[in-house]
Amino acid sequence: MAGSNSPNSSVSSPPPPPEQNQPSKHWGVTKSLSHVGPTNVDIHRNRELQKFLLDSGIYESAEESAKRELVLEKLKQIVKVWVKQLTRIKGYSDQMVEDANAAIFTFGSYRLGVHGPGSDIDTLCVGPSYINREEDFFYGLHCILNEIEEVTELQPIPDARVPVMKFKFDGIPIDLLYASVSLLVVPDDFDISNISVLYNIDETTACSLNGCRVADQILKLVPNVENFRTTLQCLKFWAKRRGIYSNVMGFLGGVNWAILVARLCQFYPQANPSMLVYRFFRVYTMWRWPNAVTLCEIEHNALGFTVWDPRINAWDGLHLMPIITPAYPCMNSSYNVSASTLRVMLEQFQFGKNICEDIELNKLKWSALFEPYSFFESYKNFLQVEMIASDLDDLRSWKGWVESRLRQLILKIERDTGEILQCHPNPRDYADSSKQCAHSAFFMGLQRKQGEVVQEGQQFDIRKTVDEFRHQIKSYLYRKPGMEIYVSHVRRKQIPSYAYPEGYKRNRNTKPINEVLQVDKMSTVSVLKRKKIDGPELERSPEKRASVGPKLQDSVLSERICARSSVVEKASMIRPCVFVDGVNKQVDPTILKNVRLASNGRDMKLDRDKEPNATVAMVLKSGEGVGSELVQTNVMRLSLTSNA
């Protein structure tokens, strides 16, 4: 019998809302926001969403699903044989060899059931305590996989935060991790969710195990798995179309999106996917970051692993968009997010919210939500990060290393400009098929922070920032001859044509100069530039490339060049070479002064304090091949005015 203090015992109290009359399970760390289910309109709109996703091809075929299962079964057999071989080699008894076993688990999108065509399978191999990661996994198993004809593009990454071996098995991409647990024999029914698997292991092994444990917990913590999966597939597809799907670049990756969607499902346990998609944007545009998103209470265990807790760890309090994993040890899965990438994501969330509001008013169709983001039309200035290597295998590892460090470049630029200069990295990489070597490039949009007041002519000199980044990149332990990186500034109209797969053709070449980058009408940025690389130069050895213009490699020409806009436009197409009295020479630019441009835009007359009677001409090499044998210079910080 209800007591007299029960809130429902008063006759004068109004009846509770309809959703409160329904018995409901308590999901998450707070009460649900609503238990209202879909109306007939919501059901119809959900059918339209499902049809759009199906027509968009985000679901794999039954044949590919069967192929994935076959590949996983083959991989299980390979690791079982590998463990038995090692057990025999290490001198264990025949009975131990017979009992020796390793278990394969999946995690990530495949385990959650939201993978699509061509996506990789995140896998974990759990082995016994006497088989280690360094020698047995990255050497022994690597050698076995290398001999299998179906295995291609084998790439071990032992120095990653979570060490991984990447490869393709019969065309299916695999990311394989390894964890050695405190057992002599790993049973086939090994329970990876049990806390006991974390006994007597190190932090790296715990991180390797955590992917599977997190995926299992997410599926347990959502009220409706099918609604969760459909919503997650929809939002992952949306994030990729809008250019914000990449954990390594400082955006959000698979596990981040999964946790955000799972939390949304806890807020609205009866909502269908079409309702959840709209509510996703409504909730996370209003979310007060850096308040953390959590699916359950953060567990503190006596095992001693570091757990995300800003009250204890000061570093955790600096995270901008904490999204906490639900399995012990709970960690922030989005620690890569920077101020710049958070800004970009919040802008895209607002875009999604506006579109969904129009969809609910029947003003737009679902296709409007998934319009690709026009990255190169959204900024006037860009950093272009180019990588070359001797072959595709070297480029694959080199590009992976550079990509993993691009987030550091963003953080350094934010640091060195007081967060006034903002970066928007494009997660996609681009390749120039006309290059005579393996080539790839990333692009970052640059802009001044909105609302910041700067004085006219104020400069953001990030040359040292870029130098620091390039030095860090070149410290790669596995760097081979031919692996090079170039960072350059390009304006929108100078974006290379290979970045436009739809057939856009640029009408200008990238300027191979170090110049003051005009971010807007009131501020400029000095950016370290590289020499332009064309076909003939790519055939040269790295030593020959490095020997071009050594005395001018790091020089600075600080005088501003004032010229008509027509002359400046021609300067954007040129490559500077120095002639002294008609002879190819290297000239110290610090003695150059009072620069004047000839009216034809082709010769720069430079008067000098020293040898004033000598005529020094800066011959501007155009795309027509003028002076193909001229010595190239690398003039830095050449200030040009442009409306680009």
XYZ file of C-alpha atoms in Angstrom:
644
model
C 0.000 0.000 0.000
C 1.348 3.411 -0.935
C 2.311 5.656 1.943
C 0.717 9.047 2.562
C 3.849 10.804 1.241
C 3.557 9.186 -2.186
C 3.343 11.857 -4.913
C 0.436 9.948 -6.509
C -1.632 9.798 -3.308
C -2.957 13.368 -3.573
C -6.371 13.592 -5.265
C -5.634 17.132 -6.501
C -2.423 16.114 -8.363
C -2.681 16.108 -12.178
C -2.325 12.777 -13.972
C 1.205 11.926 -15.110
C 2.134 12.271 -18.793
C 1.391 9.202 -20.945
C 5.022 8.091 -21.160
C 5.269 7.990 -17.369
C 2.425 5.479 -17.229
C 4.607 2.935 -19.018
C 6.934 0.741 -16.973
C 10.471 1.486 -18.069
C 13.971 0.371 -17.291
C 16.409 2.957 -16.054
C 18.999 3.395 -18.830
C 22.291 5.179 -18.333
C 23.419 7.465 -15.534
C 20.308 9.690 -15.654
C 16.616 9.225 -16.302
C 15.426 9.062 -19.883
C 14.234 12.334 -21.421
C 11.168 10.756 -23.008
C 9.508 7.361 -23.457
C 7.256 8.526 -26.287
C 7.202 6.132 -29.218
C 6.868 6.895 -32.931
C 3.678 8.282 -34.459
C 2.368 7.221 -37.867
C 4.246 10.170 -39.383
C 7.463 9.039 -37.668
C 6.980 5.497 -38.969
C 6.504 6.789 -42.525
C 9.531 9.063 -42.243
C 11.565 6.145 -40.883
C 10.643 4.039 -43.944
C 11.874 6.851 -46.172
C 15.152 6.993 -44.246
C 15.632 3.226 -44.487
C 15.000 3.327 -48.240
C 17.485 6.153 -48.692
C 20.182 4.272 -46.753
C 19.536 1.110 -48.746
C 19.723 2.972 -52.064
C 22.954 4.661 -50.896
C 24.698 1.284 -50.679
C 25.827 1.424 -47.058
C 24.864 -2.214 -46.437
C 27.070 -5.041 -47.668
C 25.753 -7.910 -49.736
C 25.090 -11.420 -48.444
C 28.054 -12.665 -50.493
C 30.461 -10.240 -48.825
C 29.102 -11.128 -45.380
C 29.707 -14.806 -46.083
C 33.210 -14.014 -47.317
C 34.002 -12.144 -44.084
C 32.892 -15.127 -41.999
C 35.072 -17.443 -44.088
C 38.092 -15.153 -43.692
C 37.619 -15.009 -39.920
C 37.383 -18.794 -39.749
C 40.640 -19.151 -41.710
C 42.328 -16.608 -39.443
C 41.235 -18.582 -36.379
C 42.836 -21.725 -37.774
C 46.071 -19.880 -38.597
C 46.527 -18.508 -35.071
C 45.723 -21.907 -33.520
C 48.464 -23.537 -35.595
C 50.827 -20.663 -34.738
C 50.271 -21.093 -30.990
C 50.792 -24.857 -31.135
C 54.038 -24.415 -33.069
C 55.354 -21.892 -30.547
C 54.320 -24.111 -27.629
C 56.373 -26.960 -29.078
C 59.345 -24.680 -29.840
C 59.325 -23.309 -26.294
C 59.728 -26.877 -24.936
C 56.330 -27.569 -23.418
C 54.933 -31.092 -23.096
C 52.971 -32.898 -25.795
C 49.821 -32.473 -23.741
C 50.399 -28.694 -23.550
C 50.945 -28.598 -27.299
C 47.660 -30.420 -27.831
C 45.779 -28.082 -25.464
C 47.457 -24.898 -26.733
C 44.969 -22.451 -28.158
C 44.337 -18.838 -29.135
C 40.958 -17.153 -29.476
C 39.891 -14.596 -32.068
C 37.434 -11.845 -31.089
C 36.015 -9.008 -33.148
C 35.247 -5.478 -32.049
C 34.514 -2.110 -33.614
C 31.941 -1.749 -36.377
C 31.926 -5.469 -37.205
C 31.148 -6.514 -33.635
C 28.492 -3.799 -33.337
C 26.896 -4.909 -36.595
C 27.278 -1.563 -38.370
C 30.041 -2.321 -40.876
C 29.584 -1.568 -44.548
C 31.044 -2.689 -47.885
C 34.827 -2.574 -47.888
C 35.168 -1.748 -44.190
C 37.855 -3.463 -42.172
C 37.367 -6.059 -39.446
C 38.862 -5.110 -36.091
C 40.098 -8.358 -34.568
C 41.853 -9.368 -31.369
C 43.927 -12.475 -30.857
C 44.022 -13.594 -27.207
C 46.895 -15.951 -26.457
C 48.448 -17.659 -23.408
C 50.855 -15.985 -21.020
C 54.016 -17.501 -22.513
C 53.490 -16.015 -25.980
C 54.476 -12.351 -26.196
C 53.634 -9.535 -28.543
C 57.083 -8.241 -29.525
C 58.810 -11.391 -30.788
C 56.129 -14.046 -31.147
C 53.345 -11.907 -32.642
C 55.116 -9.200 -34.617
C 57.851 -11.538 -35.829
C 56.596 -15.119 -35.686
C 52.992 -14.616 -36.811
C 54.099 -11.922 -39.224
C 56.377 -14.416 -40.976
C 53.543 -16.953 -41.213
C 51.103 -14.415 -42.654
C 53.736 -13.179 -45.082
C 53.936 -16.656 -46.628
C 50.178 -16.950 -47.201
C 49.181 -16.100 -50.756
C 45.812 -14.651 -49.735
C 47.476 -12.132 -47.385
C 48.500 -8.826 -48.997
C 49.576 -5.344 -47.859
C 50.951 -6.717 -44.588
C 51.963 -3.805 -42.372
C 53.013 -4.270 -38.719
C 52.740 -1.174 -36.510
C 54.361 -2.237 -33.216
C 54.996 1.307 -31.958
C 51.368 2.478 -32.063
C 49.511 3.338 -28.853
C 47.626 0.091 -29.450
C 50.056 -2.111 -31.452
C 48.396 -3.554 -34.533
C 49.132 -5.646 -37.610
C 47.267 -4.456 -40.706
C 46.736 -6.582 -43.809
C 44.190 -7.767 -46.335
C 43.045 -11.373 -46.271
C 41.496 -12.364 -49.594
C 40.732 -8.672 -50.145
C 39.112 -8.135 -46.721
C 40.972 -5.489 -44.640
C 41.989 -6.792 -41.199
C 43.330 -4.906 -38.168
C 44.755 -7.579 -35.857
C 45.698 -6.874 -32.240
C 47.286 -9.258 -29.760
C 46.804 -9.669 -25.993
C 48.542 -12.184 -23.767
C 46.461 -13.069 -20.684
C 47.446 -14.765 -17.435
C 46.437 -18.253 -18.534
C 48.450 -21.214 -19.801
C 45.507 -22.377 -21.901
C 42.960 -20.033 -23.489
C 39.598 -21.841 -23.825
C 37.398 -21.412 -26.903
C 34.612 -20.002 -24.692
C 36.918 -17.443 -23.075
C 34.828 -14.663 -21.455
C 36.557 -11.434 -22.380
C 34.010 -9.317 -20.473
C 35.057 -10.776 -17.131
C 37.195 -8.412 -15.063
C 39.611 -11.271 -14.325
C 41.110 -10.986 -17.832
C 42.826 -7.790 -16.654
C 44.801 -9.487 -13.874
C 48.589 -9.230 -14.165
C 48.720 -7.443 -17.520
C 50.214 -4.119 -18.605
C 48.478 -0.966 -19.863
C 49.110 -1.787 -23.535
C 47.498 -5.195 -23.191
C 44.557 -3.651 -21.331
C 44.063 -1.202 -24.210
C 44.166 -4.075 -26.686
C 41.496 -5.965 -24.724
C 39.379 -2.891 -24.183
C 38.039 -2.674 -27.735
C 36.141 -5.950 -27.385
C 35.037 -5.198 -23.839
C 33.720 -1.762 -24.855
C 31.766 -3.127 -27.836
C 30.105 -5.777 -25.657
C 29.185 -3.201 -23.022
C 27.678 -0.804 -25.551
C 25.353 -3.516 -26.860
C 24.279 -4.314 -23.296
C 23.580 -0.674 -22.431
C 21.214 0.266 -25.268
C 17.447 -0.356 -24.950
C 16.921 -1.466 -28.578
C 19.892 -2.891 -30.478
C 18.309 -2.708 -33.930
C 17.318 0.946 -33.556
C 20.811 1.670 -32.242
C 22.449 -0.014 -35.235
C 20.350 1.716 -37.864
C 20.859 5.123 -36.254
C 24.601 4.560 -35.914
C 24.958 3.458 -39.540
C 23.030 6.523 -40.629
C 25.143 8.960 -38.594
C 28.443 7.342 -39.567
C 27.454 7.721 -43.214
C 26.489 11.345 -42.534
C 29.782 12.075 -40.735
C 31.821 10.682 -43.617
C 29.873 12.753 -46.134
C 30.424 15.869 -44.035
C 34.150 15.196 -43.541
C 34.210 14.728 -39.764
C 34.772 10.975 -39.472
C 38.375 10.424 -38.389
C 39.652 9.884 -34.876
C 43.282 10.186 -35.961
C 42.647 13.643 -37.473
C 40.998 14.978 -34.318
C 37.382 14.315 -35.260
C 35.341 11.326 -34.075
C 35.917 7.688 -35.019
C 33.741 4.608 -34.861
C 33.706 4.066 -31.097
C 33.048 7.780 -30.459
C 29.989 7.832 -32.695
C 28.790 4.546 -31.184
C 28.894 5.943 -27.634
C 27.147 9.191 -28.637
C 24.361 7.257 -30.373
C 24.080 4.773 -27.501
C 23.650 7.643 -25.040
C 20.951 9.105 -27.286
C 19.145 5.748 -27.289
C 19.215 5.832 -23.491
C 17.630 9.293 -23.558
C 14.846 8.138 -25.931
C 14.422 4.362 -25.461
C 11.180 4.129 -27.501
C 12.212 6.341 -30.429
C 12.756 4.888 -33.890
C 15.838 5.759 -36.023
C 14.290 8.730 -37.839
C 13.373 10.274 -34.486
C 16.803 9.487 -33.060
C 18.660 11.127 -35.957
C 16.874 14.442 -35.423
C 17.246 14.224 -31.646
C 20.956 13.473 -32.053
C 21.578 16.889 -33.576
C 19.219 18.617 -31.172
C 20.896 17.093 -28.111
C 24.528 17.496 -29.139
C 24.217 21.055 -30.438
C 23.001 21.969 -26.946
C 25.481 19.769 -25.079
C 27.687 21.788 -22.772
C 31.140 20.519 -23.627
C 33.446 19.595 -21.935
C 30.805 17.814 -19.830
C 31.490 14.139 -20.469
C 29.200 11.710 -22.288
C 28.991 8.466 -20.291
C 26.832 5.366 -20.676
C 27.290 4.134 -17.111
C 28.979 5.044 -13.872
C 32.759 5.237 -14.164
C 34.165 2.244 -12.322
C 37.222 2.551 -10.095
C 38.782 -0.848 -9.522
C 41.622 -1.948 -7.278
C 43.575 -3.310 -10.267
C 45.354 0.028 -10.523
C 44.727 0.993 -14.156
C 44.395 4.674 -14.967
C 40.739 5.718 -15.232
C 39.466 8.965 -16.734
C 38.774 11.310 -13.834
C 39.497 15.061 -14.060
C 39.244 15.318 -10.267
C 42.346 13.156 -9.963
C 44.168 13.629 -13.259
C 44.682 17.273 -14.191
C 45.349 16.284 -17.808
C 41.834 14.826 -18.102
C 40.397 18.225 -17.234
C 41.927 19.649 -20.434
C 39.974 17.352 -22.750
C 37.551 19.352 -24.880
C 34.996 16.705 -25.871
C 35.235 13.749 -23.469
C 33.346 10.632 -24.612
C 34.000 7.923 -22.035
C 34.215 4.213 -22.780
C 31.837 2.095 -20.638
C 34.189 -0.797 -19.747
C 36.865 -0.727 -17.052
C 39.341 0.906 -17.307
C 37.112 3.752 -18.523
C 38.989 6.112 -20.849
C 38.273 9.172 -22.942
C 37.927 7.834 -26.478
C 38.030 11.334 -28.019
C 41.173 12.819 -26.502
C 42.348 13.713 -30.039
C 39.741 16.474 -30.414
C 41.263 19.957 -30.651
C 39.679 23.399 -30.457
C 39.660 23.628 -34.255
C 38.125 20.218 -34.898
C 35.539 20.731 -32.135
C 34.480 23.968 -33.825
C 34.076 22.182 -37.155
C 32.015 19.367 -35.622
C 29.696 21.744 -33.778
C 29.123 23.643 -37.014
C 28.195 20.377 -38.727
C 25.890 19.379 -35.865
C 24.097 22.694 -36.316
C 23.868 22.041 -40.052
C 22.295 18.642 -39.340
C 19.826 20.144 -36.890
C 18.690 22.785 -39.379
C 18.208 20.232 -42.147
C 16.301 17.823 -39.880
C 13.960 20.616 -38.820
C 13.135 21.223 -42.482
C 12.675 17.480 -43.046
C 10.138 17.354 -40.207
C 8.286 20.250 -41.846
C 8.328 18.333 -45.165
C 10.408 21.078 -46.770
C 13.337 18.765 -47.571
C 14.029 15.098 -48.224
C 16.553 12.908 -46.394
C 19.024 13.299 -49.252
C 19.567 16.950 -48.237
C 21.069 15.833 -44.926
C 23.742 13.788 -46.682
C 24.965 16.365 -49.167
C 28.798 16.136 -49.298
C 30.653 18.941 -47.568
C 32.308 21.314 -50.078
C 35.681 21.459 -48.354
C 37.647 23.338 -51.004
C 34.874 25.897 -51.475
C 34.673 26.623 -47.740
C 38.112 28.216 -47.278
C 40.341 30.637 -49.144
C 43.656 29.322 -47.815
C 45.015 25.828 -47.242
C 48.036 23.938 -46.033
C 49.009 21.173 -48.425
C 50.964 18.299 -46.876
C 52.495 16.087 -49.553
C 54.213 12.752 -49.082
C 56.291 10.785 -51.546
C 57.999 7.420 -51.262
C 59.856 4.973 -53.472
C 56.948 2.552 -53.828
C 53.378 1.993 -52.672
C 54.380 -0.188 -49.710
C 56.714 2.502 -48.378
C 54.087 5.163 -49.021
C 51.492 3.196 -47.064
C 53.594 3.178 -43.882
C 54.934 6.710 -44.468
C 51.442 8.134 -45.020
C 50.142 6.324 -41.944
C 52.878 7.916 -39.841
C 52.283 11.408 -41.227
C 48.510 11.081 -40.817
C 48.930 10.063 -37.181
C 50.968 13.226 -36.520
C 48.821 15.778 -38.367
C 46.846 16.339 -35.197
C 50.078 17.553 -33.609
C 50.487 20.124 -36.378
C 46.985 21.439 -35.643
C 47.749 21.679 -31.930
C 51.062 23.445 -32.607
C 49.395 26.015 -34.872
C 46.707 26.645 -32.255
C 49.398 26.992 -29.596
C 51.653 29.336 -31.566
C 48.842 31.636 -32.720
C 46.901 31.777 -29.464
C 44.111 29.738 -31.109
C 43.393 32.659 -33.432
C 44.407 30.743 -36.561
C 42.116 27.741 -36.942
C 42.722 24.565 -38.937
C 40.202 22.284 -40.570
C 41.900 19.040 -41.671
C 40.320 17.103 -44.518
C 40.353 13.414 -43.484
C 40.589 12.319 -47.098
C 43.947 11.909 -48.818
C 44.527 12.642 -52.497
C 46.984 11.143 -54.976
C 48.466 12.612 -58.128
C 48.645 9.807 -60.683
C 50.903 11.909 -62.909
C 53.752 11.744 -60.396
C 56.471 9.280 -61.283
C 56.677 8.002 -57.729
C 54.239 6.972 -54.993
C 52.464 10.158 -53.923
C 49.739 11.289 -51.523
C 48.572 14.595 -50.073
C 46.432 15.949 -47.248
C 44.860 19.405 -47.108
C 43.928 21.678 -44.195
C 41.648 24.692 -44.453
C 42.910 27.809 -42.641
C 40.968 30.755 -41.314
C 41.142 33.391 -38.608
C 38.954 32.746 -35.571
C 35.614 34.460 -35.945
C 35.140 37.494 -33.745
C 38.835 38.089 -33.106
C 39.931 41.692 -33.578
C 43.340 42.027 -35.201
C 45.284 45.006 -36.432
C 45.726 45.553 -40.134
C 48.832 43.797 -41.381
C 49.125 41.540 -38.328
C 51.005 38.384 -39.225
C 50.874 34.841 -37.914
C 54.315 33.471 -38.638
C 54.023 29.675 -38.486
C 57.233 28.849 -40.316
C 58.901 27.654 -37.125
C 55.768 25.680 -36.299
C 55.918 23.884 -39.616
C 59.681 23.355 -39.235
C 59.075 21.730 -35.862
C 56.409 19.479 -37.372
C 58.627 18.426 -40.291
C 61.502 17.664 -37.941
C 59.171 15.490 -35.869
C 57.932 13.667 -38.959
C 61.453 12.941 -40.173
C 62.285 11.260 -36.856
C 60.203 8.270 -38.009
C 62.090 5.157 -36.882
C 61.225 3.202 -40.028
C 61.949 5.976 -42.508
C 63.538 4.783 -45.745
C 65.318 6.591 -48.586
C 62.793 8.305 -50.805
C 60.357 9.103 -47.998
C 59.900 12.877 -48.132
C 57.334 15.383 -46.873
C 56.562 18.876 -48.152
C 54.307 21.472 -46.530
C 53.082 24.356 -48.654
C 50.465 27.069 -48.692
C 47.956 27.119 -51.542
C 45.030 29.380 -52.187
C 41.690 28.060 -53.298
C 42.269 28.679 -57.007
C 45.621 26.890 -56.783
C 44.254 23.597 -55.442
C 45.702 20.896 -57.726
C 43.310 19.300 -60.171
C 43.805 15.796 -58.725
C 41.933 16.943 -55.601
C 38.792 17.309 -57.747
C 37.782 13.841 -58.903
C 34.638 15.253 -60.510
C 36.777 16.695 -63.275
C 37.483 20.241 -62.063
C 40.575 21.659 -63.708
C 42.588 24.372 -62.060
C 44.010 27.204 -64.136
C 47.005 27.991 -61.950
C 49.997 26.185 -60.581
C 50.875 26.037 -56.916
C 53.340 28.805 -56.029
C 56.639 27.218 -54.953
C 57.546 30.083 -52.632
C 57.445 30.826 -48.926
C 55.127 33.741 -48.581
C 52.966 35.700 -46.209
C 49.592 33.942 -46.322
C 46.666 36.352 -46.352
C 44.000 34.833 -44.104
C 41.667 37.799 -44.410
C 41.865 41.490 -45.142
C 43.450 42.308 -41.794
C 45.814 39.468 -40.973
C 48.456 37.369 -42.699
C 50.321 34.177 -41.951
C 53.865 33.258 -42.910
C 53.985 29.629 -43.982
C 56.995 27.487 -44.736
C 56.837 26.573 -48.417
C 58.460 23.864 -50.472
C 59.841 23.771 -53.970
C 57.327 22.650 -56.545
C 57.993 19.096 -57.693
C 57.448 18.119 -61.288
C 58.041 14.957 -63.260
C 61.740 15.370 -64.114
C 62.692 16.190 -60.545
C 60.936 13.102 -59.226
C 63.296 10.961 -61.237
C 66.269 12.357 -59.408
C 67.672 10.762 -56.301
C 66.849 12.270 -52.874
C 70.428 13.466 -52.646
C 70.154 15.433 -55.870
C 66.890 16.992 -54.838
C 68.359 18.071 -51.538
C 71.334 19.702 -53.238
C 69.280 22.262 -55.202
C 69.938 25.793 -53.982
C 71.520 24.888 -50.614
C 72.514 28.419 -49.701
C 69.025 29.747 -50.219
C 67.085 26.918 -48.605
C 66.347 28.765 -45.365
C 66.797 32.377 -46.425
C 64.286 35.146 -45.835
C 63.391 37.966 -48.184
C 61.611 40.308 -45.814
C 60.990 43.238 -48.162
C 57.414 43.506 -49.311
C 56.869 43.523 -53.045
C 54.246 45.999 -54.179
C 52.842 45.195 -57.571
C 49.737 45.428 -59.669
C 47.267 42.561 -59.278
C 47.945 41.420 -62.860
C 51.612 40.986 -62.062
C 50.795 39.158 -58.850
C 48.572 36.717 -60.698
C 51.487 35.891 -62.973
C 53.733 35.470 -59.950
C 51.410 32.709 -58.738
C 52.391 30.652 -61.793
C 56.147 31.038 -61.611
C 59.241 29.418 -60.219
C 61.991 31.896 -59.264
C 65.562 31.557 -60.523
C 68.464 33.977 -59.974
C 70.695 35.393 -62.730
C 73.600 37.773 -61.985
C 74.835 39.562 -65.110
C 73.375 36.784 -67.195
C 75.191 34.058 -65.239
C 73.507 31.374 -63.135
C 74.441 32.242 -59.525
C 73.209 31.829 -55.981
C 72.713 35.222 -54.365
C 72.373 35.892 -50.662
C 68.902 37.468 -50.469
C 69.810 39.461 -47.361
C 71.679 41.893 -49.635
C 68.741 42.338 -51.975
C 66.837 45.551 -51.503
C 64.275 47.891 -53.065
C 62.612 45.263 -55.146
C 60.855 46.512 -58.281
C 58.786 44.538 -60.752
C 59.175 45.143 -64.462
C 55.945 45.984 -66.248
C 55.902 42.742 -68.166
C 55.723 40.711 -64.969
C 58.553 38.448 -66.096
C 61.733 40.149 -64.796
C 62.266 41.436 -61.251
C 64.982 44.113 -61.091
C 66.700 43.970 -57.728
C 69.134 46.766 -56.730
C 71.755 45.832 -54.177
C 73.865 47.721 -51.676
C 76.806 45.618 -52.803
C 77.899 45.637 -56.418
C 75.310 48.270 -57.327
C 76.329 48.281 -60.983
C 75.590 44.564 -61.435
C 72.180 43.780 -62.818
C 70.387 41.074 -60.819
C 67.262 39.709 -62.488
C 64.763 37.349 -60.876
C 63.648 35.384 -63.916
C 60.189 34.050 -63.306
C 59.866 30.628 -64.820
C 56.371 30.103 -66.214
C 54.546 26.903 -67.013
C 55.780 27.209 -70.608
C 59.172 25.754 -69.726
C 61.189 28.987 -69.920
C 64.756 28.468 -68.676
C 64.461 24.799 -67.818
C 68.082 24.642 -66.633
C 67.950 27.632 -64.316
C 68.954 27.201 -60.681
C 65.913 27.175 -58.403
C 65.698 29.232 -55.248
C 63.460 28.866 -52.264
C 62.554 32.438 -51.331
C 60.595 32.576 -48.121
C 58.100 35.067 -46.832
C 57.403 36.887 -50.057
C 54.430 39.090 -49.243
C 51.875 39.192 -52.028
C 48.450 40.789 -52.045
C 45.744 38.634 -53.554
C 41.989 38.265 -53.455
C 42.273 34.489 -53.606
